[in-house]
Amino acid sequence: MREEKVVIIGAGPCGMSAAIELQNHGFDPLIIEKGNIVNAIYHYPTHQTFFSSSEKLEIGEVPFIIEERKPKRNQALAYYRDVAKRKNLRIHSFEKVNKIVTNEDGFVIESEKIHESKEITYHATHVVIATGYYDSPNFMGIPGEDLDKVMHYFKEPHPYFNKDIVVVGGKNSAVDAALELEKAGARTTVLYRQGEYSKSIKPWILPEFEALVRNDKVKMEFNAELIEVREKEIVYTVNGEQKTIPNDFVFAMTGYHPDHSFLTKIGIDIDVESGRPTFDPETMETNVDKCYIAGVIAAGNNANEIFIENGRHHGAQIAKDIISKEKKPI
């Protein structure tokens, strides 16, 4: 069993930020990540532009300098790789944590190297969970959702040239996908449950999207609900009226949620209605002693409450509490 003082689960910006804050006070935390660093950002659409400006994505006091005000996905990937290198973060990538068990002295963590089928066991005094939510999509619960043609992530538009595509949702991820699909020559229909455009849509893309809808380049259906996916068509309703249209692929951009089961197995209490873990907002410590959360996972089901730009500050709160518990000078 390998001994560690602090283990951080998740090498996203918030997990990395927590590690840097701890480094600044003499700790050498280990980050365990089932993919590689900022794995969620890697899985964003290829041409994704962030809502936040670059300085609001900075961690570890490392400047994020670009010519544009808002960075794109590839720029963010390069920035966080540079941070990990410059800060010499200790990261075990492509290693998945399967189980965390509490004991009198802290936590026993069981993990496995994904590409090696190698199991590893750690003992840690403190654990920080910064696993995000992007791995757990919100399912629609309709017939045909399990077909291979239905996807909850959008990466590249090229394969869908000259295909009939349905995008489910009406917020940024759905609008971004529809824009890229239309550019690539897909016949795109967007189904949105609400009766008007979401106020959360990035202001610099909404005019372009509205223009495509007005010019019949994209079909926008408000008050619409997908009720069945079939091999060559989909069935949906608009204001109660049922419609059937040809379909090759469905992108269900219906949002994501944290993995509650992982948290509850550790002993962390979850509010049933909000999905929010029990934690002290001053220290980010959960109801499980010496177990902390960082980043969007603290927001429960409301993923729009915490972003990189505010979740990155959780690390300082966590480090301060761990320092006090370890009685190290600040």
CSV table of C-alpha atoms in Angstrom, one decimal:
chain,number,residue,atom,x,y,z
A,1,MET,CA,0.0,0.0,0.0
A,2,ARG,CA,1.4,3.4,-1.0
A,3,GLU,CA,1.2,6.1,1.6
A,4,GLU,CA,0.1,9.6,0.6
A,5,LYS,CA,-0.7,12.7,2.6
A,6,VAL,CA,-3.2,14.1,0.1
A,7,VAL,CA,-4.8,12.4,-2.9
A,8,ILE,CA,-6.8,14.4,-5.4
A,9,ILE,CA,-9.3,12.6,-7.7
A,10,GLY,CA,-9.6,14.4,-11.0
A,11,ALA,CA,-7.0,16.4,-13.0
A,12,GLY,CA,-9.3,19.1,-14.2
A,13,PRO,CA,-8.6,22.8,-13.6
A,14,CYS,CA,-10.1,22.7,-10.1
A,15,GLY,CA,-8.2,19.6,-9.1
A,16,MET,CA,-5.0,21.0,-10.5
A,17,SER,CA,-5.6,24.3,-8.7
A,18,ALA,CA,-6.0,22.5,-5.4
A,19,ALA,CA,-2.8,20.6,-6.0
A,20,ILE,CA,-0.9,23.9,-6.7
A,21,GLU,CA,-2.3,25.5,-3.6
A,22,LEU,CA,-1.1,22.6,-1.5
A,23,GLN,CA,2.3,22.6,-3.2
A,24,ASN,CA,2.7,26.2,-2.2
A,25,HIS,CA,2.5,25.1,1.5
A,26,GLY,CA,4.9,22.2,1.4
A,27,PHE,CA,2.6,19.3,0.4
A,28,ASP,CA,3.2,17.0,-2.5
A,29,PRO,CA,-0.3,15.9,-3.5
A,30,LEU,CA,-1.0,13.1,-5.9
A,31,ILE,CA,-3.6,13.6,-8.6
A,32,ILE,CA,-5.3,10.5,-10.0
A,33,GLU,CA,-7.1,11.0,-13.3
A,34,LYS,CA,-8.9,8.3,-15.4
A,35,GLY,CA,-8.0,10.1,-18.6
A,36,ASN,CA,-5.3,12.7,-19.0
A,37,ILE,CA,-5.3,16.3,-17.6
A,38,VAL,CA,-8.4,18.4,-18.2
A,39,ASN,CA,-10.1,15.3,-19.7
A,40,ALA,CA,-13.5,17.0,-19.9
A,41,ILE,CA,-12.1,19.9,-21.9
A,42,TYR,CA,-10.5,17.5,-24.3
A,43,HIS,CA,-13.9,16.0,-25.0
A,44,TYR,CA,-15.5,19.4,-25.8
A,45,PRO,CA,-16.3,20.0,-29.4
A,46,THR,CA,-13.1,20.6,-31.4
A,47,HIS,CA,-13.9,24.3,-32.2
A,48,GLN,CA,-15.4,25.2,-28.8
A,49,THR,CA,-15.0,28.7,-27.6
A,50,PHE,CA,-15.2,29.3,-23.8
A,51,PHE,CA,-17.7,31.7,-22.3
A,52,SER,CA,-15.1,32.9,-19.8
A,53,SER,CA,-12.2,35.1,-20.8
A,54,SER,CA,-8.7,33.6,-20.5
A,55,GLU,CA,-7.7,35.4,-17.3
A,56,LYS,CA,-10.7,33.8,-15.5
A,57,LEU,CA,-9.4,30.3,-16.5
A,58,GLU,CA,-6.0,30.9,-15.0
A,59,ILE,CA,-4.7,28.7,-12.1
A,60,GLY,CA,-1.6,28.7,-10.1
A,61,GLU,CA,-0.8,32.4,-11.0
A,62,VAL,CA,0.3,31.2,-14.5
A,63,PRO,CA,-0.8,33.8,-17.1
A,64,PHE,CA,-3.1,32.6,-19.8
A,65,ILE,CA,-2.2,34.9,-22.7
A,66,ILE,CA,-3.9,34.8,-26.1
A,67,GLU,CA,-4.7,37.4,-28.7
A,68,GLU,CA,-8.4,36.9,-28.5
A,69,ARG,CA,-10.4,37.6,-25.4
A,70,LYS,CA,-12.1,34.2,-25.1
A,71,PRO,CA,-10.0,31.1,-25.6
A,72,LYS,CA,-10.8,28.1,-27.7
A,73,ARG,CA,-10.6,24.5,-26.6
A,74,ASN,CA,-7.1,23.8,-28.1
A,75,GLN,CA,-5.7,27.0,-26.5
A,76,ALA,CA,-7.0,25.8,-23.1
A,77,LEU,CA,-5.6,22.4,-23.5
A,78,ALA,CA,-2.2,23.9,-24.3
A,79,TYR,CA,-2.4,26.2,-21.3
A,80,TYR,CA,-3.3,23.5,-18.8
A,81,ARG,CA,-0.6,21.2,-20.2
A,82,ASP,CA,1.9,24.1,-19.7
A,83,VAL,CA,0.7,24.6,-16.1
A,84,ALA,CA,1.1,20.9,-15.2
A,85,LYS,CA,4.6,21.0,-16.6
A,86,ARG,CA,5.7,24.3,-15.0
A,87,LYS,CA,4.3,23.3,-11.6
A,88,ASN,CA,5.7,19.8,-11.9
A,89,LEU,CA,2.4,18.3,-10.7
A,90,ARG,CA,2.4,14.7,-9.7
A,91,ILE,CA,-0.3,13.2,-11.9
A,92,HIS,CA,-1.2,9.5,-12.5
A,93,SER,CA,-3.1,9.7,-15.7
A,94,PHE,CA,-5.2,6.9,-17.2
A,95,GLU,CA,-5.8,5.5,-13.8
A,96,LYS,CA,-9.3,5.0,-12.5
A,97,VAL,CA,-10.3,5.1,-8.9
A,98,ASN,CA,-12.8,2.3,-8.2
A,99,LYS,CA,-13.3,2.5,-4.5
A,100,ILE,CA,-12.5,4.8,-1.5
A,101,VAL,CA,-13.0,3.4,2.0
A,102,THR,CA,-12.6,5.4,5.2
A,103,ASN,CA,-10.7,4.1,8.2
A,104,GLU,CA,-9.4,5.5,11.4
A,105,ASP,CA,-6.3,7.0,9.8
A,106,GLY,CA,-7.9,8.4,6.6
A,107,PHE,CA,-8.8,6.6,3.4
A,108,VAL,CA,-7.9,3.5,1.5
A,109,ILE,CA,-8.1,4.1,-2.2
A,110,GLU,CA,-8.3,1.3,-4.8
A,111,SER,CA,-7.5,2.1,-8.4
A,112,GLU,CA,-6.4,0.5,-11.6
A,113,LYS,CA,-4.2,1.5,-14.5
A,114,ILE,CA,-6.6,1.5,-17.4
A,115,HIS,CA,-4.2,0.2,-20.1
A,116,GLU,CA,-2.3,-2.2,-17.9
A,117,SER,CA,-4.9,-4.0,-15.9
A,118,LYS,CA,-2.8,-3.2,-12.9
A,119,GLU,CA,-4.5,-2.6,-9.5
A,120,ILE,CA,-3.0,-0.1,-7.0
A,121,THR,CA,-3.9,0.6,-3.4
A,122,TYR,CA,-3.1,3.9,-1.6
A,123,HIS,CA,-3.6,5.1,1.9
A,124,ALA,CA,-4.2,8.9,2.2
A,125,THR,CA,-4.8,11.1,5.2
A,126,HIS,CA,-6.9,13.6,3.1
A,127,VAL,CA,-8.9,13.1,-0.1
A,128,VAL,CA,-10.1,15.8,-2.5
A,129,ILE,CA,-12.8,14.8,-5.0
A,130,ALA,CA,-12.7,17.0,-8.2
A,131,THR,CA,-14.4,14.6,-10.6
A,132,GLY,CA,-16.7,17.1,-12.3
A,133,TYR,CA,-19.9,15.9,-14.0
A,134,TYR,CA,-19.2,15.6,-17.7
A,135,ASP,CA,-19.0,11.8,-17.6
A,136,SER,CA,-22.7,11.3,-16.6
A,137,PRO,CA,-25.2,12.6,-19.2
A,138,ASN,CA,-28.8,13.2,-18.4
A,139,PHE,CA,-30.8,10.5,-20.3
A,140,MET,CA,-34.1,11.2,-21.8
A,141,GLY,CA,-35.6,7.8,-20.9
A,142,ILE,CA,-37.4,7.2,-24.2
A,143,PRO,CA,-37.6,4.2,-26.6
A,144,GLY,CA,-34.7,4.0,-28.9
A,145,GLU,CA,-32.3,6.1,-26.8
A,146,ASP,CA,-30.0,3.1,-26.6
A,147,LEU,CA,-29.5,3.0,-30.4
A,148,ASP,CA,-25.9,3.6,-31.6
A,149,LYS,CA,-27.2,6.6,-33.6
A,150,VAL,CA,-28.0,8.5,-30.3
A,151,MET,CA,-25.1,10.5,-28.8
A,152,HIS,CA,-24.8,12.7,-25.7
A,153,TYR,CA,-21.5,14.3,-26.8
A,154,PHE,CA,-20.7,16.3,-29.9
A,155,LYS,CA,-17.1,16.4,-31.2
A,156,GLU,CA,-16.8,17.0,-35.0
A,157,PRO,CA,-19.5,17.8,-37.6
A,158,HIS,CA,-17.7,16.3,-40.7
A,159,PRO,CA,-19.2,12.7,-40.5
A,160,TYR,CA,-22.7,14.1,-40.6
A,161,PHE,CA,-22.5,15.8,-44.0
A,162,ASN,CA,-25.7,15.3,-46.1
A,163,LYS,CA,-27.3,13.5,-43.1
A,164,ASP,CA,-30.6,14.2,-41.3
A,165,ILE,CA,-29.6,15.2,-37.8
A,166,VAL,CA,-31.7,16.1,-34.7
A,167,VAL,CA,-30.2,18.1,-31.9
A,168,VAL,CA,-32.2,17.9,-28.6
A,169,GLY,CA,-31.8,20.9,-26.3
A,170,GLY,CA,-31.7,24.7,-26.6
A,171,LYS,CA,-28.7,25.9,-24.6
A,172,ASN,CA,-25.1,26.5,-25.6
A,173,SER,CA,-24.1,22.9,-26.3
A,174,ALA,CA,-27.1,22.4,-28.5
A,175,VAL,CA,-26.7,25.7,-30.4
A,176,ASP,CA,-23.0,25.2,-30.8
A,177,ALA,CA,-23.6,21.7,-32.3
A,178,ALA,CA,-26.3,22.9,-34.6
A,179,LEU,CA,-24.1,25.7,-35.9
A,180,GLU,CA,-21.2,23.3,-36.7
A,181,LEU,CA,-23.5,20.7,-38.2
A,182,GLU,CA,-25.1,23.3,-40.6
A,183,LYS,CA,-21.7,24.5,-41.7
A,184,ALA,CA,-20.7,20.9,-42.5
A,185,GLY,CA,-23.8,20.4,-44.7
A,186,ALA,CA,-26.1,18.4,-42.3
A,187,ARG,CA,-29.9,18.8,-42.5
A,188,THR,CA,-30.4,19.9,-38.9
A,189,THR,CA,-33.5,20.1,-36.7
A,190,VAL,CA,-33.3,21.4,-33.1
A,191,LEU,CA,-35.9,20.3,-30.6
A,192,TYR,CA,-36.3,22.4,-27.5
A,193,ARG,CA,-38.8,22.0,-24.7
A,194,GLN,CA,-39.1,25.7,-23.9
A,195,GLY,CA,-41.1,28.3,-25.9
A,196,GLU,CA,-38.2,30.7,-26.6
A,197,TYR,CA,-34.5,30.9,-26.8
A,198,SER,CA,-32.6,30.3,-23.6
A,199,LYS,CA,-31.2,33.4,-22.0
A,200,SER,CA,-27.9,31.5,-21.2
A,201,ILE,CA,-27.0,31.2,-24.9
A,202,LYS,CA,-23.7,33.0,-25.6
A,203,PRO,CA,-24.6,36.4,-26.9
A,204,TRP,CA,-22.0,36.3,-29.8
A,205,ILE,CA,-23.6,33.1,-31.3
A,206,LEU,CA,-27.3,33.7,-30.9
A,207,PRO,CA,-27.6,36.2,-33.8
A,208,GLU,CA,-25.9,33.8,-36.2
A,209,PHE,CA,-28.2,30.9,-35.1
A,210,GLU,CA,-31.3,33.0,-35.3
A,211,ALA,CA,-30.3,34.0,-38.9
A,212,LEU,CA,-30.0,30.4,-39.9
A,213,VAL,CA,-33.4,29.6,-38.5
A,214,ARG,CA,-35.0,32.6,-40.3
A,215,ASN,CA,-33.5,31.5,-43.5
A,216,ASP,CA,-34.5,27.8,-43.1
A,217,LYS,CA,-30.9,26.6,-42.9
A,218,VAL,CA,-31.8,25.1,-39.5
A,219,LYS,CA,-35.2,24.0,-38.4
A,220,MET,CA,-36.0,25.2,-34.8
A,221,GLU,CA,-38.9,23.6,-33.0
A,222,PHE,CA,-39.9,25.2,-29.7
A,223,ASN,CA,-42.3,23.5,-27.2
A,224,ALA,CA,-41.0,20.2,-28.7
A,225,GLU,CA,-40.3,16.9,-27.0
A,226,LEU,CA,-38.6,13.9,-28.5
A,227,ILE,CA,-40.6,10.8,-27.6
A,228,GLU,CA,-39.1,8.0,-29.7
A,229,VAL,CA,-36.0,7.2,-31.8
A,230,ARG,CA,-36.2,4.7,-34.6
A,231,GLU,CA,-33.7,3.3,-37.0
A,232,LYS,CA,-34.5,5.8,-39.9
A,233,GLU,CA,-36.8,8.4,-38.2
A,234,ILE,CA,-37.7,10.1,-35.0
A,235,VAL,CA,-41.0,10.9,-33.4
A,236,TYR,CA,-41.6,14.1,-31.4
A,237,THR,CA,-44.4,16.4,-30.3
A,238,VAL,CA,-44.9,20.1,-30.7
A,239,ASN,CA,-47.6,21.6,-28.5
A,240,GLY,CA,-49.1,18.1,-28.3
A,241,GLU,CA,-49.1,17.5,-32.0
A,242,GLN,CA,-47.1,14.4,-33.0
A,243,LYS,CA,-44.6,14.6,-35.9
A,244,THR,CA,-42.4,12.0,-37.6
A,245,ILE,CA,-39.3,13.0,-39.6
A,246,PRO,CA,-36.4,11.2,-41.3
A,247,ASN,CA,-33.3,10.9,-39.1
A,248,ASP,CA,-29.8,9.4,-39.3
A,249,PHE,CA,-28.4,10.6,-36.0
A,250,VAL,CA,-29.5,12.3,-32.8
A,251,PHE,CA,-27.4,14.5,-30.5
A,252,ALA,CA,-29.1,14.6,-27.1
A,253,MET,CA,-27.5,17.7,-25.6
A,254,THR,CA,-29.6,17.3,-22.4
A,255,GLY,CA,-26.9,18.2,-19.8
A,256,TYR,CA,-24.9,16.2,-17.3
A,257,HIS,CA,-24.9,15.4,-13.6
A,258,PRO,CA,-22.3,14.4,-11.0
A,259,ASP,CA,-21.8,10.7,-10.2
A,260,HIS,CA,-23.8,10.6,-6.9
A,261,SER,CA,-23.1,6.9,-6.4
A,262,PHE,CA,-19.4,7.4,-6.2
A,263,LEU,CA,-19.9,10.1,-3.4
A,264,THR,CA,-22.5,8.1,-1.4
A,265,LYS,CA,-20.3,5.0,-1.3
A,266,ILE,CA,-17.7,7.1,0.5
A,267,GLY,CA,-20.3,8.2,3.0
A,268,ILE,CA,-21.0,11.7,1.7
A,269,ASP,CA,-24.6,12.8,2.2
A,270,ILE,CA,-26.5,14.0,-0.9
A,271,ASP,CA,-29.5,16.3,-0.8
A,272,VAL,CA,-32.2,14.4,-2.7
A,273,GLU,CA,-33.8,17.4,-4.4
A,274,SER,CA,-30.8,19.4,-5.4
A,275,GLY,CA,-28.2,16.6,-5.7
A,276,ARG,CA,-25.8,18.8,-3.7
A,277,PRO,CA,-23.3,17.1,-1.5
A,278,THR,CA,-23.1,18.1,2.2
A,279,PHE,CA,-20.1,20.3,2.7
A,280,ASP,CA,-18.8,23.3,4.5
A,281,PRO,CA,-18.7,26.2,2.1
A,282,GLU,CA,-15.8,27.8,4.0
A,283,THR,CA,-13.5,24.8,3.8
A,284,MET,CA,-15.2,22.5,1.1
A,285,GLU,CA,-14.9,19.6,3.6
A,286,THR,CA,-17.8,17.2,3.3
A,287,ASN,CA,-19.6,15.5,6.2
A,288,VAL,CA,-16.9,12.8,5.9
A,289,ASP,CA,-13.9,14.0,8.0
A,290,LYS,CA,-10.9,15.1,5.8
A,291,CYS,CA,-12.8,14.4,2.6
A,292,TYR,CA,-13.2,17.5,0.4
A,293,ILE,CA,-14.9,18.4,-2.9
A,294,ALA,CA,-13.8,20.9,-5.5
A,295,GLY,CA,-15.3,22.3,-8.6
A,296,VAL,CA,-18.7,21.8,-10.2
A,297,ILE,CA,-19.4,18.6,-8.3
A,298,ALA,CA,-20.2,20.9,-5.3
A,299,ALA,CA,-23.1,22.4,-7.3
A,300,GLY,CA,-25.1,19.2,-7.4
A,301,ASN,CA,-27.6,19.1,-10.3
A,302,ASN,CA,-27.2,22.8,-11.1
A,303,ALA,CA,-24.1,22.6,-13.3
A,304,ASN,CA,-24.5,26.3,-14.3
A,305,GLU,CA,-23.7,27.4,-10.7
A,306,ILE,CA,-20.0,26.6,-10.7
A,307,PHE,CA,-17.6,27.0,-13.5
A,308,ILE,CA,-13.8,26.9,-13.8
A,309,GLU,CA,-13.7,30.6,-13.1
A,310,ASN,CA,-15.1,30.2,-9.6
A,311,GLY,CA,-14.4,26.5,-8.9
A,312,ARG,CA,-10.7,27.2,-9.3
A,313,HIS,CA,-10.7,29.1,-6.0
A,314,HIS,CA,-11.9,26.0,-4.0
A,315,GLY,CA,-8.3,24.8,-3.8
A,316,ALA,CA,-7.2,27.7,-1.6
A,317,GLN,CA,-10.0,27.0,0.8
A,318,ILE,CA,-9.2,23.3,0.9
A,319,ALA,CA,-5.4,23.9,1.4
A,320,LYS,CA,-6.1,26.3,4.3
A,321,ASP,CA,-8.1,23.7,6.1
A,322,ILE,CA,-5.7,20.8,5.5
A,323,ILE,CA,-2.9,23.1,6.7
A,324,SER,CA,-4.8,23.8,9.9
A,325,LYS,CA,-5.4,20.1,10.4
A,326,GLU,CA,-1.8,19.3,9.8
A,327,LYS,CA,-0.7,22.2,12.0
A,328,LYS,CA,1.6,23.6,9.3
A,329,PRO,CA,2.4,27.3,9.3
A,330,ILE,CA,0.6,29.2,6.6
